Amino acid sequence: MRIVHLAAEFAPIAKAGGLGEVVVGLARELSRASEQVDVIIPKYDFIDPKNFLHLKLEVPDFKSLENNKLHRNAMWSAENEQCRLHLLESRHASGYFHRRKIYGCEDDIARFLYFSRAALEYLKLKKEPIDILHLHDWHVAVCAPLVRDLFAKELQVKKIVLTIHNVEYQGKCASADLDAIGLNGPEYLDRNKLQDDNPSFPESINLLKGGIVYSDAVVAVSPTYAKEILTPEIGFNLDPTLRKQKAKLTGILNGIDQKLWDPSSDPHLSAHFDSNSTPPAIIAAKEANKKALAKLYSVDAEKKPWIGAVTRLVPQKSPELLEEALKKTLQLNGVYILLGSSPISEIQQHFDLLQAHYKQNPQLILQFNYNEPLAHQIYAALDFLLVPSHFEPCGLTQLIAMRYGTIPIVRSTGGLKDTVFDWQDASVPIQKRNGFAFEKATVSSMNAALERAVGLFHEDSAARQTLIRNGIKIDSSWVKPAQEYLKLYQRLLDGKK
Ligand code: ADP
């Protein structure tokens, strides 16, 4: 089976959040299952060629259309742990991928539309038939209508799969933006095509909607999220389209890349352990990791519960609750750690002020930037990881936490609901209970869970050990999800629903 993934991220070389990890984890596992897997992402200026052993210039020059002009590109490729990674270098005069960042530019729509068409131009040049073209999120969703309407004769693609990592981000634009890459924009301002479902924006094109309508299958990143996006509360106005396309929607839970996240060999940790270590050995290693962080940040580590989060600070992740949790943790005499960064300047400023307010508090570590090594150290040091999201498509941080012997405290939504089972939930077998879950995204609901967690930490060592063991024993690898994706691909190729 020849599978081609198109995406904006690939971890660790180009990662802004979960998307990059999912693409690398899935692609590697599919390759291990002996499929032929290619991944194409933009060649961002911040990607260091030294990360690759054999980066080759594969196609030195090929052209792609934008605004009636042909623009030059080159394709680089590298064998990256079995799957073939292709980096599309755009030589467009606007320097689309020379911004030192993946997203957050005013012309993001133009950048990713350009990338989408250029990636298809490259695939056309290769002339190799594709069994599955797998698209990830709005950035490349336009490839579905492009393949079916514009490249239909030139590019042989049997089936198209779209994975929705977060339905909040949809790529809304004007029909003229489609014109720019050679589609006849006004033709797509049609409710059965790419016209936005929201009646307030009748002139808007919605790129994610195009992916949903034109793909053969749509995958949400957890079973619960696949149900939730059909509702107006979590569907972000795409729920009418999703309900119409329900027959091709499924939910497949993400895994985490076992190599990127391996507490037995993680170079950022001071002490190591694995899923065969006994809970007391895990706790001892965590104490050593706590000490190292405590020294670095002048924090008081002695016999206190460590609670924290590693997260983008956006409304989805309940920044207001993350702030309340800080107060609650101090009240419970714990240590609170927050590593976060925000693309929204008001939120970032708010947390910067908070940091200034609590400066030099020996029970706090507040870091507001993107810091991969620190994230690893935090997962290994924490006792509890808090994820109080309003909605959460899958969520990787709770899975990483459990692999690092950290007990999750989550709001029951989306993938959090599918992966975290409350210590006191009598409807779940005891060997499956692995954390604390609360129903409502409110301060009182969250604080009650924090109190229960801290109570268990101080008073019930046996229960704490059971939770750690149950969490670390979970198979969060990509083996099972990749098998589910493979089954889906096969069903599509066999012409079954
Ligand atoms: P999302 O994709 O919505 O941001 P996920 O839970 O799916 O959330 O994935 C988040 C990933 O990004 C995790 O690997 C997490 O460790 C990482 N991450 C989030 N914020 C930071 C940060 N400030 N520094 C380092 N890593 C971060």
Short mmCIF file of C-alpha atoms and ligand atoms in Angstrom, two decimals:
data_model
loop_
_atom_site.label_atom_id
_atom_site.label_comp_id
_atom_site.label_asym_id
_atom_site.label_seq_id
_atom_site.Cartn_x
_atom_site.Cartn_y
_atom_site.Cartn_z
CA MET A 1 0.00 0.00 0.00
CA ARG A 2 1.46 3.38 -0.90
CA ILE A 3 0.40 5.99 1.65
CA VAL A 4 1.27 9.68 1.38
CA HIS A 5 0.74 11.97 4.37
CA LEU A 6 0.52 15.73 3.92
CA ALA A 7 0.81 17.88 7.03
CA ALA A 8 2.12 21.13 8.47
CA GLU A 9 4.12 19.46 11.28
CA PHE A 10 6.48 16.54 11.86
CA ALA A 11 8.04 16.09 15.33
CA PRO A 12 10.55 16.88 16.58
CA ILE A 13 11.90 18.94 13.69
CA ALA A 14 8.71 20.95 13.12
CA LYS A 15 6.36 20.69 16.08
CA ALA A 16 3.92 23.20 17.53
CA GLY A 17 1.70 20.73 19.43
CA GLY A 18 0.15 17.30 19.16
CA LEU A 19 -0.22 17.28 15.36
CA GLY A 20 3.52 16.86 14.70
CA GLU A 21 3.76 13.97 17.12
CA VAL A 22 0.78 12.19 15.65
CA VAL A 23 2.13 12.45 12.11
CA VAL A 24 5.54 11.04 13.06
CA GLY A 25 4.11 8.32 15.31
CA LEU A 26 1.58 7.10 12.80
CA ALA A 27 3.95 7.29 9.83
CA ARG A 28 6.65 5.31 11.66
CA GLU A 29 4.26 2.61 12.79
CA LEU A 30 2.71 2.25 9.33
CA SER A 31 6.21 1.89 7.89
CA ARG A 32 7.02 -0.75 10.49
CA ALA A 33 3.91 -2.60 9.34
CA SER A 34 5.75 -2.66 5.98
CA GLU A 35 3.69 -0.13 4.12
CA GLN A 36 5.34 2.37 1.82
CA VAL A 37 4.94 5.67 3.62
CA ASP A 38 5.88 9.16 2.47
CA VAL A 39 5.33 12.33 4.47
CA ILE A 40 5.49 15.79 2.93
CA ILE A 41 5.81 18.95 5.04
CA PRO A 42 7.11 22.45 4.20
CA LYS A 43 10.85 23.02 4.50
CA TYR A 44 10.67 25.67 7.24
CA ASP A 45 13.72 27.87 7.65
CA PHE A 46 14.21 26.75 11.26
CA ILE A 47 14.67 23.08 10.31
CA ASP A 48 18.29 22.26 10.90
CA PRO A 49 19.72 20.06 8.09
CA LYS A 50 22.07 18.59 10.70
CA ASN A 51 19.06 16.68 12.04
CA PHE A 52 19.27 14.42 9.03
CA LEU A 53 21.88 11.89 8.13
CA HIS A 54 21.06 11.72 4.46
CA LEU A 55 19.11 14.75 3.36
CA LYS A 56 19.14 14.75 -0.43
CA LEU A 57 17.96 17.22 -3.02
CA GLU A 58 15.43 14.98 -4.70
CA VAL A 59 13.88 17.34 -7.25
CA PRO A 60 15.96 20.50 -7.73
CA ASP A 61 13.32 22.52 -9.50
CA PHE A 62 9.61 22.20 -10.09
CA LYS A 63 6.94 24.82 -10.47
CA SER A 64 3.63 25.55 -8.83
CA LEU A 65 0.91 27.98 -9.75
CA GLU A 66 -0.21 30.92 -7.66
CA ASN A 67 -1.99 34.04 -8.89
CA ASN A 68 -1.46 33.13 -12.54
CA LYS A 69 2.27 32.85 -12.07
CA LEU A 70 4.51 29.83 -11.79
CA HIS A 71 6.73 29.82 -8.72
CA ARG A 72 9.81 27.70 -8.15
CA ASN A 73 10.18 24.94 -5.58
CA ALA A 74 12.59 22.16 -4.74
CA MET A 75 11.96 18.88 -2.94
CA TRP A 76 14.37 17.46 -0.37
CA SER A 77 14.06 14.01 1.06
CA ALA A 78 15.46 11.93 3.86
CA GLU A 79 14.97 8.47 5.27
CA ASN A 80 13.64 9.22 8.72
CA GLU A 81 13.41 6.02 10.75
CA GLN A 82 11.84 3.97 7.98
CA CYS A 83 9.37 6.48 6.57
CA ARG A 84 10.44 8.81 3.80
CA LEU A 85 10.22 12.45 4.80
CA HIS A 86 10.01 15.07 2.07
CA LEU A 87 10.64 18.74 2.73
CA LEU A 88 9.10 21.07 0.19
CA GLU A 89 11.26 24.14 -0.25
CA SER A 90 9.26 27.01 -1.65
CA ARG A 91 11.25 29.67 -3.47
CA HIS A 92 8.22 31.93 -3.60
CA ALA A 93 9.15 35.62 -3.35
CA SER A 94 6.96 35.97 -0.22
CA GLY A 95 9.26 33.61 1.68
CA TYR A 96 6.26 31.60 2.82
CA PHE A 97 8.23 29.23 5.02
CA HIS A 98 10.95 31.63 6.11
CA ARG A 99 9.17 33.04 9.13
CA ARG A 100 10.95 31.21 11.94
CA LYS A 101 7.60 29.70 12.93
CA ILE A 102 4.98 27.24 11.66
CA TYR A 103 1.79 29.24 12.18
CA GLY A 104 0.63 32.63 13.28
CA CYS A 105 1.43 34.66 10.15
CA GLU A 106 -1.16 36.95 8.60
CA ASP A 107 -0.93 35.07 5.33
CA ASP A 108 -1.24 31.54 6.80
CA ILE A 109 -4.08 30.80 4.38
CA ALA A 110 -1.97 31.73 1.34
CA ARG A 111 1.06 29.87 2.74
CA PHE A 112 -0.75 26.57 3.22
CA LEU A 113 -2.82 26.81 0.05
CA TYR A 114 0.43 27.30 -1.81
CA PHE A 115 2.03 24.34 -0.02
CA SER A 116 -0.99 22.13 -0.77
CA ARG A 117 -0.93 22.73 -4.49
CA ALA A 118 2.88 22.53 -4.71
CA ALA A 119 2.89 19.18 -2.86
CA LEU A 120 0.43 17.80 -5.42
CA GLU A 121 2.58 19.15 -8.29
CA TYR A 122 5.47 17.15 -6.86
CA LEU A 123 3.35 13.98 -6.55
CA LYS A 124 2.22 14.48 -10.14
CA LEU A 125 5.84 14.63 -11.27
CA LYS A 126 6.64 11.38 -9.45
CA LYS A 127 3.97 9.54 -11.47
CA GLU A 128 3.65 6.85 -8.78
CA PRO A 129 0.03 5.85 -8.12
CA ILE A 130 -1.09 6.58 -4.57
CA ASP A 131 -3.39 4.24 -2.68
CA ILE A 132 -4.13 6.53 0.23
CA LEU A 133 -3.60 10.27 0.37
CA HIS A 134 -3.82 11.10 4.07
CA LEU A 135 -4.46 14.75 4.92
CA HIS A 136 -4.08 16.29 8.37
CA ASP A 137 -6.15 19.32 9.45
CA TRP A 138 -7.20 22.42 7.52
CA HIS A 139 -3.71 23.31 6.32
CA VAL A 140 -3.79 20.66 3.61
CA ALA A 141 -7.55 19.90 3.46
CA VAL A 142 -7.86 21.71 0.12
CA CYS A 143 -5.87 18.87 -1.45
CA ALA A 144 -9.08 16.80 -1.42
CA PRO A 145 -11.00 19.09 -3.84
CA LEU A 146 -7.77 19.81 -5.73
CA VAL A 147 -7.16 16.09 -6.35
CA ARG A 148 -10.73 15.30 -7.31
CA ASP A 149 -11.46 18.40 -9.41
CA LEU A 150 -8.23 19.82 -10.76
CA PHE A 151 -5.70 16.98 -10.78
CA ALA A 152 -8.20 14.20 -11.48
CA LYS A 153 -6.62 13.21 -14.79
CA GLU A 154 -2.98 13.76 -13.87
CA LEU A 155 -2.70 12.27 -10.41
CA GLN A 156 -3.78 8.76 -9.55
CA VAL A 157 -5.12 8.78 -5.99
CA LYS A 158 -7.37 5.89 -5.01
CA LYS A 159 -8.71 7.14 -1.68
CA ILE A 160 -8.41 10.26 0.45
CA VAL A 161 -8.49 10.23 4.26
CA LEU A 162 -8.71 13.35 6.40
CA THR A 163 -7.78 13.33 10.08
CA ILE A 164 -9.27 16.14 12.14
CA HIS A 165 -6.95 16.94 15.01
CA ASN A 166 -8.97 19.95 16.15
CA VAL A 167 -12.18 21.12 14.52
CA GLU A 168 -11.79 24.62 16.00
CA TYR A 169 -9.22 25.47 13.36
CA GLN A 170 -10.88 25.45 9.95
CA GLY A 171 -9.03 27.75 7.56
CA LYS A 172 -11.73 30.23 6.64
CA CYS A 173 -11.01 32.41 3.65
CA ALA A 174 -12.45 34.10 0.60
CA SER A 175 -13.28 32.37 -2.67
CA ALA A 176 -10.55 34.52 -4.28
CA ASP A 177 -8.02 32.57 -2.19
CA LEU A 178 -9.07 29.43 -4.05
CA ASP A 179 -8.77 31.27 -7.37
CA ALA A 180 -5.15 31.97 -6.44
CA ILE A 181 -4.26 28.27 -6.58
CA GLY A 182 -6.22 27.56 -9.72
CA LEU A 183 -9.62 26.44 -8.42
CA ASN A 184 -12.60 28.46 -9.60
CA GLY A 185 -13.47 30.00 -6.20
CA PRO A 186 -17.10 31.06 -6.79
CA GLU A 187 -17.97 27.52 -7.90
CA TYR A 188 -17.07 26.30 -4.39
CA LEU A 189 -19.29 28.83 -2.61
CA ASP A 190 -21.91 26.14 -2.44
CA ARG A 191 -23.24 24.52 0.76
CA ASN A 192 -22.51 21.09 -0.71
CA LYS A 193 -18.94 22.07 -1.40
CA LEU A 194 -16.72 24.50 0.55
CA GLN A 195 -19.13 27.22 1.62
CA ASP A 196 -18.98 27.80 5.38
CA ASP A 197 -21.94 26.38 7.32
CA ASN A 198 -22.25 29.46 9.51
CA PRO A 199 -25.05 31.60 8.03
CA SER A 200 -23.32 34.74 9.37
CA PHE A 201 -20.49 34.24 6.86
CA PRO A 202 -22.24 33.35 3.58
CA GLU A 203 -19.24 34.50 1.54
CA SER A 204 -16.72 32.37 3.43
CA ILE A 205 -14.90 29.36 2.10
CA ASN A 206 -14.08 26.78 4.76
CA LEU A 207 -11.05 24.67 3.87
CA LEU A 208 -11.61 22.02 6.54
CA LYS A 209 -15.14 21.58 5.27
CA GLY A 210 -13.70 20.95 1.81
CA GLY A 211 -11.56 18.18 3.26
CA ILE A 212 -14.58 16.63 4.99
CA VAL A 213 -16.83 16.77 1.93
CA TYR A 214 -14.27 15.55 -0.62
CA SER A 215 -12.48 12.85 1.43
CA ASP A 216 -13.52 9.23 1.43
CA ALA A 217 -13.13 8.91 5.19
CA VAL A 218 -12.83 11.37 8.05
CA VAL A 219 -11.12 10.41 11.29
CA ALA A 220 -11.40 12.27 14.59
CA VAL A 221 -8.56 11.62 17.01
CA SER A 222 -10.62 9.85 19.67
CA PRO A 223 -13.94 7.97 19.72
CA THR A 224 -15.56 10.44 22.14
CA TYR A 225 -14.43 13.44 20.09
CA ALA A 226 -15.90 11.81 16.96
CA LYS A 227 -19.28 11.96 18.72
CA GLU A 228 -18.78 15.39 20.28
CA ILE A 229 -18.01 17.18 17.01
CA LEU A 230 -21.48 16.26 15.78
CA THR A 231 -22.91 18.63 18.41
CA PRO A 232 -23.21 22.43 18.20
CA GLU A 233 -21.29 22.77 21.51
CA ILE A 234 -18.07 21.24 20.15
CA GLY A 235 -18.61 21.23 16.38
CA PHE A 236 -17.65 24.90 15.89
CA ASN A 237 -20.35 25.34 13.24
CA LEU A 238 -19.07 22.40 11.23
CA ASP A 239 -21.49 20.07 13.00
CA PRO A 240 -24.16 20.33 10.25
CA THR A 241 -21.62 19.16 7.65
CA LEU A 242 -20.27 16.49 9.95
CA ARG A 243 -23.77 15.18 10.69
CA LYS A 244 -24.43 14.99 6.95
CA GLN A 245 -21.15 13.12 6.42
CA LYS A 246 -21.55 10.99 9.53
CA ALA A 247 -21.34 7.69 7.64
CA LYS A 248 -17.68 8.31 6.80
CA LEU A 249 -16.67 9.62 10.25
CA THR A 250 -14.83 7.43 12.77
CA GLY A 251 -12.75 8.01 15.88
CA ILE A 252 -9.27 6.52 16.30
CA LEU A 253 -7.41 7.28 19.51
CA ASN A 254 -3.90 8.69 19.06
CA GLY A 255 -0.83 6.97 20.43
CA ILE A 256 2.38 8.60 21.56
CA ASP A 257 5.71 8.01 19.91
CA GLN A 258 7.49 5.60 22.23
CA LYS A 259 10.89 6.83 21.14
CA LEU A 260 10.25 10.50 21.66
CA TRP A 261 8.76 9.72 25.06
CA ASP A 262 10.81 7.04 26.77
CA PRO A 263 11.50 7.48 30.50
CA SER A 264 14.07 4.66 30.40
CA SER A 265 16.42 6.56 28.10
CA ASP A 266 15.19 10.16 27.98
CA PRO A 267 18.37 12.27 27.85
CA HIS A 268 16.67 15.14 29.69
CA LEU A 269 16.02 13.15 32.88
CA SER A 270 18.26 12.82 35.93
CA ALA A 271 16.88 9.40 36.89
CA HIS A 272 15.30 6.77 34.66
CA PHE A 273 12.64 4.08 34.98
CA ASP A 274 10.28 2.08 32.79
CA SER A 275 6.99 0.26 32.92
CA ASN A 276 8.64 -2.75 34.59
CA SER A 277 10.01 -0.67 37.45
CA THR A 278 8.14 -1.11 40.74
CA PRO A 279 6.04 1.88 41.88
CA PRO A 280 8.46 2.57 44.79
CA ALA A 281 11.35 2.61 42.28
CA ILE A 282 9.38 4.95 40.02
CA ILE A 283 8.61 7.25 42.96
CA ALA A 284 12.30 7.24 43.96
CA ALA A 285 13.33 8.16 40.39
CA LYS A 286 10.70 10.89 40.34
CA GLU A 287 12.13 12.27 43.61
CA ALA A 288 15.54 12.53 41.94
CA ASN A 289 13.98 14.29 38.94
CA LYS A 290 12.13 16.63 41.32
CA LYS A 291 15.39 17.46 43.12
CA ALA A 292 17.11 18.34 39.85
CA LEU A 293 14.29 20.72 38.83
CA ALA A 294 14.01 22.10 42.36
CA LYS A 295 17.68 23.01 42.30
CA LEU A 296 17.40 24.65 38.90
CA TYR A 297 14.40 26.77 39.88
CA SER A 298 15.06 27.22 43.64
CA VAL A 299 11.93 25.36 44.58
CA ASP A 300 11.21 23.62 47.84
CA ALA A 301 10.80 19.92 46.97
CA GLU A 302 10.39 18.39 50.39
CA LYS A 303 7.46 15.94 50.66
CA LYS A 304 5.07 18.13 48.76
CA PRO A 305 2.77 17.00 45.96
CA TRP A 306 3.86 18.44 42.62
CA ILE A 307 1.00 19.41 40.34
CA GLY A 308 1.36 21.01 36.92
CA ALA A 309 0.55 21.35 33.25
CA VAL A 310 2.38 21.53 29.93
CA THR A 311 0.12 23.24 27.48
CA ARG A 312 -0.71 25.83 24.89
CA LEU A 313 -2.48 28.64 26.71
CA VAL A 314 -5.59 29.04 24.56
CA PRO A 315 -9.27 29.15 25.61
CA GLN A 316 -9.69 25.44 24.77
CA LYS A 317 -7.24 24.53 27.56
CA SER A 318 -9.08 26.57 30.25
CA PRO A 319 -6.33 29.06 31.16
CA GLU A 320 -8.66 30.46 33.83
CA LEU A 321 -8.74 27.06 35.56
CA LEU A 322 -4.98 26.64 35.21
CA GLU A 323 -4.64 29.91 37.13
CA GLU A 324 -7.17 28.84 39.77
CA ALA A 325 -5.28 25.56 40.16
CA LEU A 326 -2.16 27.55 41.05
CA LYS A 327 -4.00 29.17 43.97
CA LYS A 328 -5.54 25.89 45.05
CA THR A 329 -2.21 24.06 44.96
CA LEU A 330 -0.57 26.71 47.13
CA GLN A 331 -3.49 26.44 49.52
CA LEU A 332 -2.96 22.67 49.65
CA ASN A 333 0.77 23.30 50.28
CA GLY A 334 1.88 21.75 47.01
CA VAL A 335 4.28 22.83 44.28
CA TYR A 336 2.70 24.08 41.06
CA ILE A 337 4.40 24.06 37.67
CA LEU A 338 3.04 25.61 34.52
CA LEU A 339 4.91 25.41 31.23
CA GLY A 340 2.85 27.10 28.58
CA SER A 341 2.95 29.44 25.68
CA SER A 342 0.21 31.39 24.02
CA PRO A 343 -0.31 32.62 20.49
CA ILE A 344 -2.87 35.06 21.97
CA SER A 345 -1.08 38.15 23.27
CA GLU A 346 -3.70 39.08 25.93
CA ILE A 347 -3.43 35.62 27.48
CA GLN A 348 0.35 35.66 27.32
CA GLN A 349 0.45 39.11 28.95
CA HIS A 350 -1.93 37.97 31.66
CA PHE A 351 0.32 35.05 32.56
CA ASP A 352 3.42 37.25 32.38
CA LEU A 353 1.81 39.50 35.01
CA LEU A 354 0.97 36.45 37.10
CA GLN A 355 4.60 35.37 36.89
CA ALA A 356 5.74 38.82 38.05
CA HIS A 357 3.21 38.75 40.89
CA TYR A 358 4.45 35.41 42.23
CA LYS A 359 8.12 36.05 41.56
CA GLN A 360 10.46 33.92 43.69
CA ASN A 361 7.72 31.93 45.33
CA PRO A 362 9.53 28.70 46.32
CA GLN A 363 6.47 26.60 45.48
CA LEU A 364 6.06 27.71 41.89
CA ILE A 365 7.73 27.18 38.52
CA LEU A 366 6.07 29.32 35.86
CA GLN A 367 7.64 29.24 32.42
CA PHE A 368 5.95 30.86 29.47
CA ASN A 369 7.75 29.70 26.39
CA TYR A 370 8.06 26.56 24.29
CA ASN A 371 10.69 24.37 25.91
CA GLU A 372 10.92 20.72 24.87
CA PRO A 373 13.67 19.60 27.32
CA LEU A 374 11.88 21.27 30.24
CA ALA A 375 8.62 19.58 29.23
CA HIS A 376 10.35 16.18 29.55
CA GLN A 377 11.77 17.09 32.97
CA ILE A 378 8.38 18.28 34.18
CA TYR A 379 6.55 15.11 33.12
CA ALA A 380 9.17 13.07 35.00
CA ALA A 381 9.07 15.20 38.16
CA LEU A 382 5.34 15.83 38.62
CA ASP A 383 3.10 13.74 40.83
CA PHE A 384 -0.04 14.97 39.08
CA LEU A 385 -0.61 16.45 35.62
CA LEU A 386 -3.64 18.69 35.30
CA VAL A 387 -5.61 18.91 32.03
CA PRO A 388 -8.79 20.94 32.70
CA SER A 389 -9.72 21.51 29.02
CA HIS A 390 -13.13 22.75 27.88
CA PHE A 391 -12.75 20.29 25.02
CA GLU A 392 -9.88 18.00 24.05
CA PRO A 393 -9.79 16.11 20.73
CA CYS A 394 -7.39 13.47 22.08
CA GLY A 395 -4.80 15.10 24.29
CA LEU A 396 -1.29 13.73 24.40
CA THR A 397 -0.08 15.23 27.67
CA GLN A 398 -2.11 12.87 29.86
CA LEU A 399 -0.73 9.90 27.90
CA ILE A 400 2.85 11.17 28.19
CA ALA A 401 2.31 11.84 31.90
CA MET A 402 1.16 8.28 32.58
CA ARG A 403 4.18 6.88 30.72
CA TYR A 404 6.32 9.04 33.02
CA GLY A 405 4.64 7.72 36.17
CA THR A 406 2.55 10.86 36.67
CA ILE A 407 -1.11 10.65 37.65
CA PRO A 408 -3.48 12.68 35.43
CA ILE A 409 -6.24 14.93 36.77
CA VAL A 410 -8.49 15.74 33.82
CA ARG A 411 -11.81 17.16 32.82
CA SER A 412 -13.85 14.32 31.28
CA THR A 413 -14.09 15.36 27.64
CA GLY A 414 -12.95 14.00 24.25
CA GLY A 415 -9.85 11.82 24.38
CA LEU A 416 -9.40 12.58 28.08
CA LYS A 417 -12.63 10.71 28.70
CA ASP A 418 -11.38 7.77 26.63
CA THR A 419 -8.05 7.48 28.45
CA VAL A 420 -8.42 8.60 32.08
CA PHE A 421 -10.61 6.68 34.52
CA ASP A 422 -11.31 8.05 37.96
CA TRP A 423 -9.91 6.35 41.05
CA GLN A 424 -13.34 6.31 42.63
CA ASP A 425 -15.38 5.31 39.57
CA ALA A 426 -16.98 2.05 40.65
CA SER A 427 -18.21 1.35 37.10
CA VAL A 428 -14.60 0.85 35.94
CA PRO A 429 -12.50 -2.21 36.98
CA ILE A 430 -9.91 -1.21 39.54
CA GLN A 431 -6.98 -2.19 37.31
CA LYS A 432 -8.17 0.33 34.72
CA ARG A 433 -8.50 3.28 37.10
CA ASN A 434 -5.54 5.55 36.48
CA GLY A 435 -6.31 9.10 37.58
CA PHE A 436 -8.83 11.68 38.63
CA ALA A 437 -11.60 12.97 36.39
CA PHE A 438 -14.07 15.79 36.91
CA GLU A 439 -17.21 16.49 34.92
CA LYS A 440 -17.60 20.25 34.73
CA ALA A 441 -15.04 22.83 33.67
CA THR A 442 -15.67 24.83 36.85
CA VAL A 443 -13.44 25.87 39.73
CA SER A 444 -15.42 23.87 42.29
CA SER A 445 -15.42 20.69 40.18
CA MET A 446 -11.67 20.97 39.52
CA ASN A 447 -10.79 21.90 43.09
CA ALA A 448 -12.66 18.88 44.44
CA ALA A 449 -10.51 16.66 42.18
CA LEU A 450 -7.32 18.44 43.30
CA GLU A 451 -8.29 17.91 46.95
CA ARG A 452 -8.93 14.21 46.37
CA ALA A 453 -5.58 13.86 44.59
CA VAL A 454 -3.60 15.62 47.31
CA GLY A 455 -5.45 13.64 49.98
CA LEU A 456 -4.46 10.39 48.29
CA PHE A 457 -0.85 11.59 47.95
CA HIS A 458 -0.51 12.17 51.70
CA GLU A 459 -2.72 9.45 53.11
CA ASP A 460 -2.93 6.47 50.80
CA SER A 461 0.41 5.34 49.53
CA ALA A 462 -0.98 1.99 48.30
CA ALA A 463 -3.63 3.73 46.16
CA ARG A 464 -1.02 6.15 44.80
CA GLN A 465 1.16 3.22 43.76
CA THR A 466 -1.78 1.46 42.11
CA LEU A 467 -2.60 4.55 40.07
CA ILE A 468 1.02 4.97 38.99
CA ARG A 469 1.24 1.30 38.00
CA ASN A 470 -2.09 1.30 36.15
CA GLY A 471 -1.04 4.41 34.23
CA ILE A 472 2.44 3.27 33.26
CA LYS A 473 1.19 -0.15 32.12
CA ILE A 474 -1.16 1.34 29.52
CA ASP A 475 -0.21 0.57 25.94
CA SER A 476 -0.09 4.07 24.48
CA SER A 477 2.07 3.02 21.52
CA TRP A 478 1.02 3.54 17.92
CA VAL A 479 0.67 -0.21 17.26
CA LYS A 480 -3.09 -0.44 17.81
CA PRO A 481 -4.08 2.93 16.30
CA ALA A 482 -1.94 2.20 13.22
CA GLN A 483 -3.71 -1.14 12.82
CA GLU A 484 -7.04 0.67 12.98
CA TYR A 485 -5.90 3.13 10.32
CA LEU A 486 -4.67 0.24 8.17
CA LYS A 487 -8.02 -1.52 8.48
CA LEU A 488 -9.76 1.68 7.48
CA TYR A 489 -7.46 2.14 4.45
CA GLN A 490 -8.08 -1.46 3.41
CA ARG A 491 -11.85 -1.11 3.79
CA LEU A 492 -11.78 1.97 1.56
CA LEU A 493 -9.62 0.27 -1.05
CA ASP A 494 -11.94 -2.75 -1.00
CA GLY A 495 -14.81 -0.38 -1.69
CA LYS A 496 -16.50 -1.04 1.66
CA LYS A 497 -17.88 1.63 3.97
P1 ADP B 1 -2.44 20.38 21.44
O1 ADP B 1 -2.01 19.68 20.20
O2 ADP B 1 -3.87 20.78 21.48
O3 ADP B 1 -1.54 21.51 21.81
P2 ADP B 1 -1.80 17.88 22.79
O4 ADP B 1 -2.01 17.43 24.20
O5 ADP B 1 -2.37 17.03 21.72
O6 ADP B 1 -2.31 19.37 22.69
O7 ADP B 1 -0.22 17.98 22.48
C1 ADP B 1 0.59 18.89 23.13
C2 ADP B 1 2.05 18.58 22.86
O8 ADP B 1 2.78 19.80 22.88
C3 ADP B 1 2.66 17.72 23.95
O9 ADP B 1 3.74 16.97 23.40
C4 ADP B 1 3.22 18.74 24.93
O10 ADP B 1 4.28 18.22 25.70
C5 ADP B 1 3.71 19.81 23.98
N1 ADP B 1 3.74 21.17 24.54
C6 ADP B 1 2.69 22.00 24.76
N2 ADP B 1 3.12 23.18 25.25
C7 ADP B 1 4.47 23.08 25.36
C8 ADP B 1 5.50 23.98 25.80
N3 ADP B 1 5.21 25.20 26.22
N4 ADP B 1 6.77 23.55 25.75
C9 ADP B 1 7.06 22.29 25.32
N5 ADP B 1 6.14 21.41 24.90
C10 ADP B 1 4.86 21.80 24.91
#
